[in-house]
Coordinates of C-alpha atoms in Angstrom, one line a residue:
D1 CA 18.3 -33.1 -16.4
Y2 CA 15.4 -34.6 -17.8
A3 CA 15.9 -34.0 -21.4
R4 CA 19.7 -34.6 -20.5
A5 CA 18.7 -38.3 -19.6
R6 CA 16.5 -39.0 -22.8
L7 CA 17.4 -36.8 -25.6
P8 CA 20.3 -38.2 -28.1
E9 CA 23.7 -36.7 -27.8
G10 CA 23.7 -33.1 -29.5
F11 CA 20.2 -32.3 -28.9
T12 CA 19.6 -29.5 -26.2
V13 CA 16.4 -28.2 -24.6
K14 CA 15.5 -24.6 -24.1
A15 CA 12.3 -23.1 -22.4
A16 CA 10.5 -21.5 -24.8
G17 CA 6.5 -19.9 -25.0
T18 CA 4.4 -18.6 -22.6
A19 CA 6.0 -19.7 -19.6
L20 CA 9.1 -18.3 -20.4
I21 CA 7.3 -14.9 -21.0
E22 CA 5.2 -15.1 -17.7
K23 CA 8.8 -15.5 -15.8
A24 CA 10.1 -12.7 -17.2
L25 CA 6.7 -10.7 -16.5
T26 CA 6.7 -12.1 -13.1
D27 CA 10.4 -10.8 -12.2
L28 CA 9.7 -7.5 -13.8
I29 CA 6.6 -7.0 -11.5
V30 CA 8.4 -8.3 -8.6
T31 CA 11.7 -6.3 -9.1
T32 CA 10.1 -3.2 -10.1
Q33 CA 7.5 -3.2 -7.3
F34 CA 10.0 -3.1 -4.9
W35 CA 12.2 -0.2 -6.5
N36 CA 9.0 1.6 -7.1
I37 CA 7.9 1.0 -3.1
L38 CA 11.5 2.5 -2.1
Q39 CA 11.0 5.1 -4.6
S40 CA 7.8 6.3 -3.3
L41 CA 8.7 6.1 0.3
G42 CA 11.8 8.0 -0.2
A43 CA 9.7 10.9 -2.0
V44 CA 7.0 11.0 0.4
F45 CA 9.7 11.0 2.9
L46 CA 11.4 14.0 1.5
I47 CA 8.5 16.1 0.7
L48 CA 6.8 15.9 4.5
A49 CA 10.5 16.3 5.5
L50 CA 11.3 19.9 3.1
T51 CA 7.1 21.1 3.8
N52 CA 7.7 20.6 7.6
K53 CA 11.2 21.4 7.9
S54 CA 11.6 18.3 10.1
V55 CA 12.9 14.8 9.6
M56 CA 11.1 13.8 12.2
A57 CA 7.6 14.5 9.7
G58 CA 9.0 13.0 7.5
L59 CA 9.5 9.8 9.4
L60 CA 6.6 10.1 10.9
G61 CA 4.5 10.5 8.0
I62 CA 6.1 7.3 6.2
M63 CA 5.3 4.9 9.2
P64 CA 1.6 4.9 8.6
L65 CA 2.2 3.8 4.6
V66 CA 4.9 1.0 6.0
V67 CA 2.6 -0.4 8.0
A68 CA -0.1 -0.5 5.6
L69 CA 2.1 -1.9 2.9
A70 CA 3.0 -4.8 5.0
L71 CA -0.5 -5.5 6.3
N72 CA -1.5 -6.0 2.4
F73 CA 1.4 -7.7 1.4
G74 CA 0.9 -9.5 4.7
F75 CA -2.6 -10.2 3.9
M76 CA -1.7 -11.1 0.1
G77 CA 0.4 -13.8 1.5
L78 CA -1.9 -15.5 4.5
F79 CA -4.5 -15.5 1.4
G80 CA -2.5 -16.8 -0.9
I81 CA -3.1 -14.1 -3.1
T82 CA 0.0 -13.6 -5.8
L83 CA 1.7 -10.6 -7.1
N84 CA 0.5 -9.8 -10.8
I85 CA 0.2 -7.0 -12.4
G86 CA -3.3 -6.2 -11.0
T87 CA -2.1 -6.8 -7.3
A88 CA 1.1 -4.6 -7.6
M89 CA -1.2 -1.7 -8.1
V90 CA -2.5 -2.0 -4.9
A91 CA 0.9 -1.2 -3.5
S92 CA 0.7 1.9 -5.2
I93 CA -2.9 3.1 -3.8
V94 CA -1.4 2.0 -0.3
I95 CA 0.6 4.7 -1.1
G96 CA -0.9 7.5 -2.6
V97 CA -4.2 7.2 0.0
G98 CA -1.8 6.5 2.5
I99 CA -0.2 9.7 2.3
D100 CA -3.4 11.3 2.0
Y101 CA -4.6 10.6 5.0
T102 CA -1.1 11.2 7.0
I103 CA -1.2 14.5 5.4
H104 CA -4.2 15.8 6.5
F105 CA -4.2 14.6 10.1
L106 CA -0.7 15.6 10.5
E107 CA -1.8 19.3 9.5
A108 CA -5.0 18.9 12.2
L109 CA -2.4 18.1 14.7
K110 CA -0.3 20.7 13.8
W111 CA -3.4 23.0 13.6
E112 CA -4.7 22.1 17.2
A113 CA -1.0 22.2 18.3
A114 CA -1.1 26.0 17.6
K115 CA -3.9 26.6 19.3
T116 CA -2.6 24.7 22.7
G117 CA -0.1 22.2 24.2
D118 CA -3.0 20.1 25.9
W119 CA -1.9 17.1 24.0
D120 CA -5.1 15.5 24.9
H121 CA -6.8 17.8 23.6
V122 CA -5.0 18.3 20.4
I123 CA -5.4 14.2 20.0
R124 CA -9.2 14.4 20.8
R125 CA -10.1 17.8 18.6
S126 CA -7.7 16.2 15.4
L127 CA -9.8 12.4 16.0
M128 CA -13.2 14.6 15.8
T129 CA -12.4 16.3 12.7
S130 CA -9.7 15.7 10.3
G131 CA -10.5 11.8 11.8
K132 CA -13.8 11.6 11.2
A133 CA -13.5 12.9 7.6
I134 CA -10.6 10.3 7.1
I135 CA -12.9 7.5 8.3
F136 CA -16.1 8.6 6.4
N137 CA -13.8 8.7 3.4
A138 CA -12.2 5.6 4.2
A139 CA -15.4 3.4 4.4
S140 CA -17.3 5.1 1.3
V141 CA -14.3 4.4 -0.7
G142 CA -13.8 0.8 0.5
L143 CA -17.0 -0.4 0.8
G144 CA -17.8 1.3 -2.5
F145 CA -15.0 -1.2 -4.0
L146 CA -15.5 -4.2 -1.7
V147 CA -18.9 -4.7 -4.3
L148 CA -16.1 -6.0 -6.2
V149 CA -15.8 -9.2 -4.3
L150 CA -19.3 -10.1 -5.5
S151 CA -17.4 -10.5 -9.4
R152 CA -17.2 -13.6 -11.0
F153 CA -13.4 -12.4 -12.5
Q154 CA -10.6 -13.7 -9.9
P155 CA -8.7 -10.3 -10.6
L156 CA -11.6 -8.0 -9.4
I157 CA -12.3 -10.5 -6.5
Y158 CA -8.8 -9.4 -5.5
L159 CA -8.8 -5.8 -6.0
G160 CA -12.0 -5.1 -4.2
A161 CA -10.5 -7.1 -1.7
L162 CA -7.1 -5.6 -1.2
I163 CA -8.5 -2.0 -1.8
S164 CA -11.4 -2.3 0.9
I165 CA -8.5 -3.5 3.2
T166 CA -6.1 -1.0 2.6
M167 CA -8.5 2.2 2.8
A168 CA -8.7 0.7 6.8
T169 CA -5.4 0.4 6.8
T170 CA -4.1 3.5 6.2
S171 CA -6.6 5.3 7.4
L172 CA -6.4 3.2 11.0
A173 CA -2.4 3.7 10.9
S174 CA -2.5 7.5 10.2
M175 CA -4.2 8.1 13.0
T176 CA -3.1 5.6 15.4
L177 CA 0.4 5.7 14.6
L178 CA 0.7 9.3 14.3

């Protein structure tokens, strides 16, 4: 509208330069991010359902991941952290780390449940064995990445904060929801 109102007849304007490239890159990141998350969750569901011979195990296994992803993107929105190449990688890390914690805790629950039918005992023992290891791992990795918030380079600050939060949310989600 601006160009049409000010340019002589016959002239046209097209977007060009870095703004056009950045828009295309942003559109690509958002679109591929969405589909990659769905594909990853689908793969996790299938692997857990097939290895455990239970659709419920597949559904239970993706629950902590979905919650951790929602918290990650919610945190980003709350603090105005934009989705870019660096922050988009965090969702993959959420799924990768979260499934590790989930599998460890599910296996601990199955192991303890095979010994006794007392679910209070099963949960307590699972938390004391696998749960303790998950917390130590999440804390050490999270604190290690938290050092990045001392950087003066904004993408590293965001990466450090998001990975640290991801360690907390994935570990806690896998142990509480399961």
